[in-house]
Amino acid sequence: MSSTRIHQSPLTPFKTTQFLESLIQKDHSGALKRQFYPAPEENDINDGHEDPIGDQLKSPIPGLVHRYRNRVLLLTSSDCFALCRFCFRKTLLTKRKNIFLQPGHIARAIDYINEHHEIWEVILSGGDPLTRSDHDLQTIFTAIEAIDHVAIVRMHSRAPVVNPARITTRLTTIFETYAKPFYFVLHVNHPAEMASEVLRACSQLRKSGAILLSQTVLLKGVNNSAPVLADLLRTLVKNGIKPYYLHHCDRAWGNSHFRVELETGREIMADLRRSVSGICLPTYIFDIPHGYGKVPADRSYLNNTASGWQAIDQDGSQHILPII
Ligand SMILES: *Cc1c(COP(=O)(O)O)cnc(C)c1O
């Protein structure tokens, strides 16, 4: 592939994998290419935000985000196998901001978790945590296993879709030997991503004892259609993966061409409720900008009022958002 054909965004370098390229070749819908190939609209950075969900505001030490009392996010890696054009951490990833867990800083993050007895769950995110070496992952799992008050480890990754070869026996052995429940949340957006190699990687994860969930971002031109999402959700459930979240797209820099109106998202969810089984339904979720956290995108938390959108966070505080 010639890189001269590709429009270069000032914000996000272009990065895919060989495996993803093979899927893109086969995908006549164009939904996969749209997620990973730069578009001219990316230069339109006036209406988005560098850190839309406020990670930096809630990061007590580099690599760790403590937004909710009972769980922490470990930003395990600032790297991904492929770069999604709509990413909400894209500028943080590409500028290599010091919010990610540096190779030498695992012990510091573990100390923080050890000292905070209210932490019940540790979530490995990034970047993609599976870009870290097996050795580093083993270190993290071993350290967390020894902390009595941590009941659950969860990992959010796109690796099975963009680089299924990363799911090796050596890797799954780490999960298999880990004594506590391990939840693996697959980032997947379109049925064309559910290739046989991907399903095989998921099956290997399942055999290691991991409990599989999925998260999907609602994206214009990719999956803003109830039939497309119904297909994806059924395929996930058929393969032992429980749909967890459907994310309303965060207003990140340069992703305006991917955003779907919240009311449209609600209509798609209503369509899905009519067309798929209850176990196929994810929660449509909205992240209140600037660190106020996630809430379901329904009327008990989000209402369109005369002064703008009114969001009610988990503590009951109200936030007026001119646009969402
Ligand atoms: C999204 C997120 C979580 C996880 O939230 P769940 O609703 O439990 O999936 C945890 N910490 C931070 C900082 C997050 O952004």
mmCIF file with all atom_site columns, C-alpha atoms in Angstrom, residues 181-275:
data_model
loop_
_atom_site.group_PDB
_atom_site.id
_atom_site.type_symbol
_atom_site.label_atom_id
_atom_site.label_alt_id
_atom_site.label_comp_id
_atom_site.label_asym_id
_atom_site.label_entity_id
_atom_site.label_seq_id
_atom_site.pdbx_PDB_ins_code
_atom_site.Cartn_x
_atom_site.Cartn_y
_atom_site.Cartn_z
_atom_site.occupancy
_atom_site.B_iso_or_equiv
_atom_site.pdbx_formal_charge
_atom_site.auth_seq_id
_atom_site.auth_comp_id
_atom_site.auth_asym_id
_atom_site.auth_atom_id
_atom_site.pdbx_PDB_model_num
ATOM 1  C CA . PRO A 1 181 ? -12.626 -13.538 37.446 1.00 0.00 ? 181 PRO A CA 1
ATOM 2  C CA . PHE A 1 182 ? -11.167 -11.914 34.331 1.00 0.00 ? 182 PHE A CA 1
ATOM 3  C CA . TYR A 1 183 ? -13.442 -9.928  32.022 1.00 0.00 ? 183 TYR A CA 1
ATOM 4  C CA . PHE A 1 184 ? -12.320 -9.176  28.475 1.00 0.00 ? 184 PHE A CA 1
ATOM 5  C CA . VAL A 1 185 ? -14.145 -6.362  26.644 1.00 0.00 ? 185 VAL A CA 1
ATOM 6  C CA . LEU A 1 186 ? -13.745 -6.524  22.867 1.00 0.00 ? 186 LEU A CA 1
ATOM 7  C CA . HIS A 1 187 ? -13.957 -3.246  20.934 1.00 0.00 ? 187 HIS A CA 1
ATOM 8  C CA . VAL A 1 188 ? -15.828 -4.130  17.726 1.00 0.00 ? 188 VAL A CA 1
ATOM 9  C CA . ASN A 1 189 ? -17.996 -1.913  15.520 1.00 0.00 ? 189 ASN A CA 1
ATOM 10 C CA . HIS A 1 190 ? -19.146 -3.743  12.410 1.00 0.00 ? 190 HIS A CA 1
ATOM 11 C CA . PRO A 1 191 ? -20.081 -7.314  11.326 1.00 0.00 ? 191 PRO A CA 1
ATOM 12 C CA . ALA A 1 192 ? -17.209 -7.259  8.788  1.00 0.00 ? 192 ALA A CA 1
ATOM 13 C CA . GLU A 1 193 ? -14.835 -7.303  11.767 1.00 0.00 ? 193 GLU A CA 1
ATOM 14 C CA . MET A 1 194 ? -16.143 -10.704 12.903 1.00 0.00 ? 194 MET A CA 1
ATOM 15 C CA . ALA A 1 195 ? -13.916 -12.762 10.571 1.00 0.00 ? 195 ALA A CA 1
ATOM 16 C CA . SER A 1 196 ? -13.117 -16.417 11.268 1.00 0.00 ? 196 SER A CA 1
ATOM 17 C CA . GLU A 1 197 ? -9.641  -15.543 12.635 1.00 0.00 ? 197 GLU A CA 1
ATOM 18 C CA . VAL A 1 198 ? -11.245 -13.049 15.027 1.00 0.00 ? 198 VAL A CA 1
ATOM 19 C CA . LEU A 1 199 ? -13.809 -15.574 16.214 1.00 0.00 ? 199 LEU A CA 1
ATOM 20 C CA . ARG A 1 200 ? -11.050 -18.104 16.755 1.00 0.00 ? 200 ARG A CA 1
ATOM 21 C CA . ALA A 1 201 ? -9.090  -15.611 18.894 1.00 0.00 ? 201 ALA A CA 1
ATOM 22 C CA . CYS A 1 202 ? -12.239 -14.933 20.948 1.00 0.00 ? 202 CYS A CA 1
ATOM 23 C CA . SER A 1 203 ? -12.834 -18.628 21.375 1.00 0.00 ? 203 SER A CA 1
ATOM 24 C CA . GLN A 1 204 ? -9.263  -19.063 22.674 1.00 0.00 ? 204 GLN A CA 1
ATOM 25 C CA . LEU A 1 205 ? -9.894  -16.292 25.187 1.00 0.00 ? 205 LEU A CA 1
ATOM 26 C CA . ARG A 1 206 ? -13.111 -17.955 26.288 1.00 0.00 ? 206 ARG A CA 1
ATOM 27 C CA . LYS A 1 207 ? -11.370 -21.299 26.727 1.00 0.00 ? 207 LYS A CA 1
ATOM 28 C CA . SER A 1 208 ? -8.878  -19.591 29.044 1.00 0.00 ? 208 SER A CA 1
ATOM 29 C CA . GLY A 1 209 ? -11.782 -18.764 31.336 1.00 0.00 ? 209 GLY A CA 1
ATOM 30 C CA . ALA A 1 210 ? -12.173 -15.108 30.339 1.00 0.00 ? 210 ALA A CA 1
ATOM 31 C CA . ILE A 1 211 ? -15.717 -13.743 30.414 1.00 0.00 ? 211 ILE A CA 1
ATOM 32 C CA . LEU A 1 212 ? -16.259 -11.915 27.126 1.00 0.00 ? 212 LEU A CA 1
ATOM 33 C CA . LEU A 1 213 ? -18.125 -8.635  26.699 1.00 0.00 ? 213 LEU A CA 1
ATOM 34 C CA . SER A 1 214 ? -18.177 -6.191  23.799 1.00 0.00 ? 214 SER A CA 1
ATOM 35 C CA . GLN A 1 215 ? -18.210 -2.440  23.345 1.00 0.00 ? 215 GLN A CA 1
ATOM 36 C CA . THR A 1 216 ? -19.161 -0.637  20.173 1.00 0.00 ? 216 THR A CA 1
ATOM 37 C CA . VAL A 1 217 ? -18.987 3.032   19.210 1.00 0.00 ? 217 VAL A CA 1
ATOM 38 C CA . LEU A 1 218 ? -22.018 4.348   17.321 1.00 0.00 ? 218 LEU A CA 1
ATOM 39 C CA . LEU A 1 219 ? -20.436 5.799   14.156 1.00 0.00 ? 219 LEU A CA 1
ATOM 40 C CA . LYS A 1 220 ? -21.921 7.569   11.160 1.00 0.00 ? 220 LYS A CA 1
ATOM 41 C CA . GLY A 1 221 ? -21.190 5.712   7.929  1.00 0.00 ? 221 GLY A CA 1
ATOM 42 C CA . VAL A 1 222 ? -20.126 2.610   9.848  1.00 0.00 ? 222 VAL A CA 1
ATOM 43 C CA . ASN A 1 223 ? -22.913 1.234   12.021 1.00 0.00 ? 223 ASN A CA 1
ATOM 44 C CA . ASN A 1 224 ? -25.605 3.931   12.377 1.00 0.00 ? 224 ASN A CA 1
ATOM 45 C CA . SER A 1 225 ? -28.248 1.464   11.232 1.00 0.00 ? 225 SER A CA 1
ATOM 46 C CA . ALA A 1 226 ? -30.361 -0.931  13.282 1.00 0.00 ? 226 ALA A CA 1
ATOM 47 C CA . PRO A 1 227 ? -30.001 -3.873  10.811 1.00 0.00 ? 227 PRO A CA 1
ATOM 48 C CA . VAL A 1 228 ? -26.191 -3.544  10.757 1.00 0.00 ? 228 VAL A CA 1
ATOM 49 C CA . LEU A 1 229 ? -26.025 -3.398  14.542 1.00 0.00 ? 229 LEU A CA 1
ATOM 50 C CA . ALA A 1 230 ? -28.537 -6.253  14.894 1.00 0.00 ? 230 ALA A CA 1
ATOM 51 C CA . ASP A 1 231 ? -26.290 -8.401  12.705 1.00 0.00 ? 231 ASP A CA 1
ATOM 52 C CA . LEU A 1 232 ? -23.234 -7.501  14.801 1.00 0.00 ? 232 LEU A CA 1
ATOM 53 C CA . LEU A 1 233 ? -24.979 -8.049  18.142 1.00 0.00 ? 233 LEU A CA 1
ATOM 54 C CA . ARG A 1 234 ? -26.386 -11.448 17.121 1.00 0.00 ? 234 ARG A CA 1
ATOM 55 C CA . THR A 1 235 ? -22.982 -12.563 15.840 1.00 0.00 ? 235 THR A CA 1
ATOM 56 C CA . LEU A 1 236 ? -21.419 -11.526 19.146 1.00 0.00 ? 236 LEU A CA 1
ATOM 57 C CA . VAL A 1 237 ? -23.972 -13.376 21.270 1.00 0.00 ? 237 VAL A CA 1
ATOM 58 C CA . LYS A 1 238 ? -23.774 -16.462 19.021 1.00 0.00 ? 238 LYS A CA 1
ATOM 59 C CA . ASN A 1 239 ? -20.061 -16.526 19.748 1.00 0.00 ? 239 ASN A CA 1
ATOM 60 C CA . GLY A 1 240 ? -20.366 -16.210 23.506 1.00 0.00 ? 240 GLY A CA 1
ATOM 61 C CA . ILE A 1 241 ? -19.741 -12.465 23.740 1.00 0.00 ? 241 ILE A CA 1
ATOM 62 C CA . LYS A 1 242 ? -22.267 -10.391 25.711 1.00 0.00 ? 242 LYS A CA 1
ATOM 63 C CA . PRO A 1 243 ? -22.815 -6.860  24.260 1.00 0.00 ? 243 PRO A CA 1
ATOM 64 C CA . TYR A 1 244 ? -22.036 -4.425  27.073 1.00 0.00 ? 244 TYR A CA 1
ATOM 65 C CA . TYR A 1 245 ? -21.919 -0.812  25.848 1.00 0.00 ? 245 TYR A CA 1
ATOM 66 C CA . LEU A 1 246 ? -22.923 1.065   22.714 1.00 0.00 ? 246 LEU A CA 1
ATOM 67 C CA . HIS A 1 247 ? -21.020 4.338   23.109 1.00 0.00 ? 247 HIS A CA 1
ATOM 68 C CA . HIS A 1 248 ? -22.338 7.664   21.952 1.00 0.00 ? 248 HIS A CA 1
ATOM 69 C CA . CYS A 1 249 ? -19.312 9.068   20.075 1.00 0.00 ? 249 CYS A CA 1
ATOM 70 C CA . ASP A 1 250 ? -17.311 11.497  22.254 1.00 0.00 ? 250 ASP A CA 1
ATOM 71 C CA . ARG A 1 251 ? -16.674 14.941  20.748 1.00 0.00 ? 251 ARG A CA 1
ATOM 72 C CA . ALA A 1 252 ? -12.961 14.448  20.173 1.00 0.00 ? 252 ALA A CA 1
ATOM 73 C CA . TRP A 1 253 ? -10.861 16.590  17.865 1.00 0.00 ? 253 TRP A CA 1
ATOM 74 C CA . GLY A 1 254 ? -11.295 15.715  14.210 1.00 0.00 ? 254 GLY A CA 1
ATOM 75 C CA . ASN A 1 255 ? -14.094 13.163  14.555 1.00 0.00 ? 255 ASN A CA 1
ATOM 76 C CA . SER A 1 256 ? -17.108 15.335  13.619 1.00 0.00 ? 256 SER A CA 1
ATOM 77 C CA . HIS A 1 257 ? -17.824 13.201  10.523 1.00 0.00 ? 257 HIS A CA 1
ATOM 78 C CA . PHE A 1 258 ? -18.445 10.144  12.730 1.00 0.00 ? 258 PHE A CA 1
ATOM 79 C CA . ARG A 1 259 ? -20.920 11.669  15.174 1.00 0.00 ? 259 ARG A CA 1
ATOM 80 C CA . VAL A 1 260 ? -24.534 10.511  15.265 1.00 0.00 ? 260 VAL A CA 1
ATOM 81 C CA . GLU A 1 261 ? -27.286 12.635  16.855 1.00 0.00 ? 261 GLU A CA 1
ATOM 82 C CA . LEU A 1 262 ? -28.249 11.358  20.279 1.00 0.00 ? 262 LEU A CA 1
ATOM 83 C CA . GLU A 1 263 ? -31.937 11.199  19.299 1.00 0.00 ? 263 GLU A CA 1
ATOM 84 C CA . THR A 1 264 ? -30.961 9.048   16.300 1.00 0.00 ? 264 THR A CA 1
ATOM 85 C CA . GLY A 1 265 ? -29.030 6.760   18.625 1.00 0.00 ? 265 GLY A CA 1
ATOM 86 C CA . ARG A 1 266 ? -32.126 6.403   20.807 1.00 0.00 ? 266 ARG A CA 1
ATOM 87 C CA . GLU A 1 267 ? -34.254 5.525   17.770 1.00 0.00 ? 267 GLU A CA 1
ATOM 88 C CA . ILE A 1 268 ? -31.734 2.875   16.712 1.00 0.00 ? 268 ILE A CA 1
ATOM 89 C CA . MET A 1 269 ? -31.846 1.414   20.231 1.00 0.00 ? 269 MET A CA 1
ATOM 90 C CA . ALA A 1 270 ? -35.666 1.320   20.117 1.00 0.00 ? 270 ALA A CA 1
ATOM 91 C CA . ASP A 1 271 ? -35.464 -0.516  16.754 1.00 0.00 ? 271 ASP A CA 1
ATOM 92 C CA . LEU A 1 272 ? -32.988 -2.994  18.211 1.00 0.00 ? 272 LEU A CA 1
ATOM 93 C CA . ARG A 1 273 ? -35.237 -3.655  21.192 1.00 0.00 ? 273 ARG A CA 1
ATOM 94 C CA . ARG A 1 274 ? -37.903 -4.744  18.701 1.00 0.00 ? 274 ARG A CA 1
ATOM 95 C CA . SER A 1 275 ? -35.597 -6.843  16.539 1.00 0.00 ? 275 SER A CA 1
#
